[in-house]
């Protein structure tokens, strides 16, 4: 083994500046970085200089663990999970890394001694918003759990130059601003300019028989770009494991420039360069509907090709040339269909580039991949028009045809004469315009398929993948989502963490089931009082933030009722607004009505092209404007829309919630993960029987959960009998008054047109059945208010909620994936006592 220590250096390093963790060493390393990396002396250093100096100090401690992990995996040829995802919504690194290193307090003290405030430095970090919402955030939680459970893993994705847009609110409307998150540099990544891989696009294929009589296909592309790797270490909680997140950036291939340059076409060469770099410029901000965007398909193929080429490269590093055991070294999880093109790409690499026979390659491919479905929304199912697909990936289209031909031959054997079934199962949709169905490609090419909550997995088998379920039921399973308690409790809610740890020790952070030990404390008045005081402190901090950020004063003693998530009709933010207007009406009708003071807090981004979602934001803000200015409601009702909801803001919001609003139409929210973050921070839930709500309610007990709304079956029946929303509206005087008030222009300065699309849609179509669930929601809310008046009862329910939420740790979810799908074992990482590296 070669040591990283240069010859002549002492090899016994006990407390060196790069790895030492005493306050004194941390302080010295920090000043050193300020000087030698930032090139600043303290008198002129900005907050950002300080933030970066600290980030580099922490990064050194990460690198020690990361390089030792990488080396151990290499030496032991460890079986490795590869998580392929177009999105990783990581959130800020610094605080999380300090928690996972166990250095939060030491660094806080080191900064204090330096005259700095750690919290202020933490606020400097621009969060990497490389995801839209739940799906991308799940990938980030899973990376945290994989490392914490000491599972060798690599996350592969795209290094978007611009992540999810920043949201500003102007005149109540959402305005999108480019997210220049890399503006001041990114200390958490290590660029690997030497690790570059070619990715081909377009052109044509030709075939021939080689001198050994083998049929071969050559793909002559129209364009080649290169992927450059950017590596970010992902550290586990209080373990030495740090895994790799490898994100790819697209660059022009230099030789292409030269070619054009030599023929005098300088501008052509530059254009080529720009076109190549565009591939990883920006994250598509669409929430669950992406259709026909060529650049999007390029992004998907680009990162999958880089990832698979990289895996083959790593595989060959261990000296093995023949790829017949590829699936033993790697297991690859497809995070939705975004990376589904990997199935065809691995076949291409094995068959065309490594000359493996088709049957063997197909065997390896199927044993390598597993597929997670994250949504049932029909408009979200990815399909690519055949001509677009074929012009960009001509070879892959041929491969998909061949996969499909062989697949349908097998189906034919099992279901002779059932042509309708063949048509339904085919990877190619032939009804009307022809498409490649990516979910079918993923399903055929995977050995395991899972949904993300029990209800969702059942519906998956009954609806979008029904025929696949009938064909291969053994492939299907459920893996209910989870969230990491490190970021979503320890980091974001230190008060609650301290209180819990005082009573049950600190084991729960890694074994969340241990929270159950809190159950007996639900009856302990002193504990309940401390519990409430933690919540109150969190609410005060959020109230302060709201005042600073949008200038609205809210009362921390009021019930904080919170709905934060992407804005979408199925998530029914507007149902909550109907409820708010109902309360407002009641207060206007009876100005002296005794009512629990309430603050409704909303947050979330709308896809820029989703008109209704943007109108819902305007609607929330317009209602907030009127209510917050109306002296009649005084301090009993407040409505707030928090701009730019993201991971950082989530960390402020979840700990401060009394009530978590999980009110999607049953059958539409695959799982939800915000619901788990709220409940783990002591909020009670008002929710429908949708997604993971079902399991949360089961876990915490029906008596500790505010349930309302139609079930999936009841909605099905309602629709079968012809759903007539206007009958619901006409049947409930209060609901009708609310809708009429909106139509009258009351919330739009007399403009009767502004919200017409919203209200008319509800009257006439109401696809997401708001009106059908309205009464039940309002009634349920009354129960919420009743219980809230009994603060002791509320605290008891809150404690029981947290005590019983252990199942929703992403550690549990990852353990299930490891056992049932990946068949992978933990690998212990031991740090050397005498040098940087294990030998
Ligand atoms: C989603 C589902 O809608 C959520 O219910 C689920 O919790 C997450 C993670 O499994 O996946 N699928 C999906 O496309 N999104 C989800 O949140 N959308 C975004 O991430 C914007």
Tab-separated table of C-alpha atoms in Angstrom, residues 241-410:
chain	number	residue	atom	x	y	z
A	241	UNK	CA	-18.490	5.448	5.982
A	242	UNK	CA	-18.608	8.222	3.428
A	243	UNK	CA	-20.104	7.270	0.080
A	244	UNK	CA	-19.795	8.890	-3.299
A	245	UNK	CA	-22.326	11.083	-5.031
A	246	UNK	CA	-21.048	11.408	-8.585
A	247	UNK	CA	-22.796	14.035	-10.692
A	248	UNK	CA	-22.021	14.577	-14.365
A	249	UNK	CA	-21.575	17.801	-16.265
A	250	UNK	CA	-21.693	17.896	-20.062
A	251	UNK	CA	-18.816	19.417	-22.014
A	252	UNK	CA	-17.903	19.684	-25.644
A	253	UNK	CA	-15.432	17.106	-26.872
A	254	UNK	CA	-12.299	18.996	-27.746
A	255	UNK	CA	-11.542	17.128	-30.910
A	256	UNK	CA	-14.838	18.368	-32.312
A	257	UNK	CA	-13.758	21.959	-31.798
A	258	UNK	CA	-10.529	21.306	-33.598
A	259	UNK	CA	-12.227	19.756	-36.568
A	260	UNK	CA	-14.455	22.755	-37.111
A	261	UNK	CA	-11.660	25.159	-36.344
A	262	UNK	CA	-9.404	23.642	-38.945
A	263	UNK	CA	-12.022	24.068	-41.615
A	264	UNK	CA	-12.434	27.684	-40.625
A	265	UNK	CA	-15.811	27.290	-38.981
A	266	UNK	CA	-14.935	28.922	-35.694
A	267	UNK	CA	-18.507	29.974	-34.884
A	268	UNK	CA	-19.772	26.503	-35.719
A	269	UNK	CA	-17.261	25.088	-33.256
A	270	UNK	CA	-18.338	27.483	-30.534
A	271	UNK	CA	-22.003	26.678	-31.184
A	272	UNK	CA	-21.212	23.020	-30.896
A	273	UNK	CA	-19.621	23.710	-27.547
A	274	UNK	CA	-22.632	25.659	-26.322
A	275	UNK	CA	-25.015	22.957	-27.524
A	276	UNK	CA	-23.063	20.318	-25.625
A	277	UNK	CA	-22.938	22.292	-22.420
A	278	UNK	CA	-26.666	22.997	-22.600
A	279	UNK	CA	-27.405	19.387	-21.727
A	280	UNK	CA	-26.693	19.928	-18.045
A	281	UNK	CA	-27.597	23.617	-17.824
A	282	UNK	CA	-30.907	23.421	-16.055
A	283	UNK	CA	-33.153	21.129	-14.065
A	284	UNK	CA	-36.573	20.759	-15.653
A	285	UNK	CA	-38.893	22.329	-13.132
A	286	UNK	CA	-41.934	20.326	-14.182
A	287	UNK	CA	-43.805	18.540	-11.491
A	288	UNK	CA	-44.684	15.121	-12.789
A	289	UNK	CA	-45.341	15.994	-16.407
A	290	UNK	CA	-42.585	15.982	-18.978
A	291	UNK	CA	-43.517	15.239	-22.511
A	292	UNK	CA	-41.637	15.408	-25.722
A	293	UNK	CA	-38.756	17.597	-24.560
A	294	UNK	CA	-35.743	16.534	-26.576
A	295	UNK	CA	-33.254	18.120	-24.201
A	296	UNK	CA	-34.805	16.213	-21.323
A	297	UNK	CA	-34.273	12.888	-23.093
A	298	UNK	CA	-30.701	13.976	-23.777
A	299	UNK	CA	-30.199	14.670	-20.071
A	300	UNK	CA	-31.563	11.292	-19.101
A	301	UNK	CA	-29.457	9.383	-21.571
A	302	UNK	CA	-26.407	11.476	-20.840
A	303	UNK	CA	-26.183	10.695	-17.148
A	304	UNK	CA	-27.198	7.051	-17.519
A	305	UNK	CA	-24.540	6.437	-20.124
A	306	UNK	CA	-21.905	8.126	-17.969
A	307	UNK	CA	-22.992	6.120	-14.925
A	308	UNK	CA	-22.922	2.747	-16.665
A	309	UNK	CA	-19.606	3.419	-18.392
A	310	UNK	CA	-18.222	4.455	-15.027
A	311	UNK	CA	-19.435	1.243	-13.377
A	312	UNK	CA	-17.801	-0.824	-16.107
A	313	UNK	CA	-14.604	1.149	-15.597
A	314	UNK	CA	-14.690	0.491	-11.843
A	315	UNK	CA	-15.447	-3.168	-12.448
A	316	UNK	CA	-12.447	-3.490	-14.690
A	317	UNK	CA	-10.216	-1.729	-12.158
A	318	UNK	CA	-10.192	-4.902	-10.137
A	319	UNK	CA	-8.500	-6.641	-13.022
A	320	UNK	CA	-11.548	-8.482	-14.349
A	321	UNK	CA	-11.945	-8.038	-18.077
A	322	UNK	CA	-14.956	-10.210	-18.695
A	323	UNK	CA	-18.211	-8.598	-17.623
A	324	UNK	CA	-20.117	-11.778	-16.883
A	325	UNK	CA	-20.284	-10.949	-13.162
A	326	UNK	CA	-21.235	-7.304	-13.530
A	327	UNK	CA	-24.541	-7.854	-11.701
A	328	UNK	CA	-22.677	-9.397	-8.770
A	329	UNK	CA	-20.572	-6.286	-8.328
A	330	UNK	CA	-23.382	-3.754	-8.909
A	331	UNK	CA	-27.066	-3.514	-8.203
A	332	UNK	CA	-28.724	-0.527	-9.809
A	333	UNK	CA	-31.901	1.165	-8.584
A	334	UNK	CA	-33.841	3.232	-11.127
A	335	UNK	CA	-35.427	6.196	-9.330
A	336	UNK	CA	-38.599	6.354	-11.406
A	337	UNK	CA	-38.408	6.050	-15.188
A	338	UNK	CA	-36.046	8.999	-15.658
A	339	UNK	CA	-33.054	6.619	-15.802
A	340	UNK	CA	-34.976	3.792	-17.542
A	341	UNK	CA	-32.983	4.252	-20.747
A	342	UNK	CA	-30.195	2.539	-18.768
A	343	UNK	CA	-31.759	-0.802	-19.631
A	344	UNK	CA	-31.094	-0.281	-23.338
A	345	UNK	CA	-27.761	1.395	-22.685
A	346	UNK	CA	-26.357	-1.478	-20.636
A	347	UNK	CA	-27.452	-3.862	-23.405
A	348	UNK	CA	-25.686	-1.676	-25.953
A	349	UNK	CA	-22.503	-1.513	-23.915
A	350	UNK	CA	-22.459	-5.261	-23.302
A	351	UNK	CA	-23.487	-6.396	-26.784
A	352	UNK	CA	-22.014	-3.776	-29.111
A	353	UNK	CA	-18.971	-2.613	-27.206
A	354	UNK	CA	-18.029	-5.694	-25.197
A	355	UNK	CA	-19.230	-8.242	-27.756
A	356	UNK	CA	-21.332	-10.264	-25.365
A	357	UNK	CA	-24.034	-12.559	-26.742
A	358	UNK	CA	-27.530	-11.048	-26.469
A	359	UNK	CA	-28.945	-13.714	-24.135
A	360	UNK	CA	-26.128	-13.367	-21.635
A	361	UNK	CA	-26.278	-9.584	-21.754
A	362	UNK	CA	-30.017	-9.663	-21.172
A	363	UNK	CA	-29.576	-11.942	-18.197
A	364	UNK	CA	-27.048	-9.611	-16.636
A	365	UNK	CA	-29.139	-6.547	-17.399
A	366	UNK	CA	-32.243	-7.935	-15.742
A	367	UNK	CA	-30.313	-9.038	-12.692
A	368	UNK	CA	-28.730	-5.612	-12.415
A	369	UNK	CA	-31.739	-3.312	-12.444
A	370	UNK	CA	-34.651	-2.691	-10.122
A	371	UNK	CA	-37.299	-0.038	-10.670
A	372	UNK	CA	-39.187	2.218	-8.245
A	373	UNK	CA	-42.392	3.815	-9.419
A	374	UNK	CA	-43.248	7.149	-7.767
A	375	UNK	CA	-46.532	8.196	-9.294
A	376	UNK	CA	-49.743	6.917	-10.824
A	377	UNK	CA	-50.726	10.186	-12.507
A	378	UNK	CA	-51.263	9.218	-16.151
A	379	UNK	CA	-49.855	12.518	-17.409
A	380	UNK	CA	-46.640	11.772	-15.542
A	381	UNK	CA	-45.872	8.468	-17.245
A	382	UNK	CA	-42.901	9.131	-19.450
A	383	UNK	CA	-43.272	8.273	-23.108
A	384	UNK	CA	-41.186	9.451	-26.019
A	385	UNK	CA	-42.432	9.921	-29.581
A	386	UNK	CA	-40.759	7.301	-31.703
A	387	UNK	CA	-39.268	9.687	-34.262
A	388	UNK	CA	-37.731	11.905	-31.608
A	389	UNK	CA	-36.348	8.878	-29.810
A	390	UNK	CA	-35.021	7.279	-32.984
A	391	UNK	CA	-33.316	10.401	-34.227
A	392	UNK	CA	-31.520	10.944	-30.915
A	393	UNK	CA	-30.816	7.325	-29.983
A	394	UNK	CA	-31.057	5.258	-33.180
A	395	UNK	CA	-29.197	2.280	-31.756
A	396	UNK	CA	-31.259	2.216	-28.579
A	397	UNK	CA	-34.458	2.164	-30.580
A	398	UNK	CA	-33.236	-0.957	-32.388
A	399	UNK	CA	-32.286	-2.540	-29.086
A	400	UNK	CA	-35.670	-1.705	-27.594
A	401	UNK	CA	-37.404	-3.254	-30.616
A	402	UNK	CA	-35.404	-6.412	-30.078
A	403	UNK	CA	-36.098	-6.482	-26.320
A	404	UNK	CA	-39.769	-5.959	-27.104
A	405	UNK	CA	-39.882	-8.636	-29.797
A	406	UNK	CA	-38.414	-11.254	-27.483
A	407	UNK	CA	-40.573	-10.101	-24.575
A	408	UNK	CA	-43.808	-10.253	-26.553
A	409	UNK	CA	-42.851	-13.717	-27.832
A	410	UNK	CA	-42.731	-14.883	-24.206
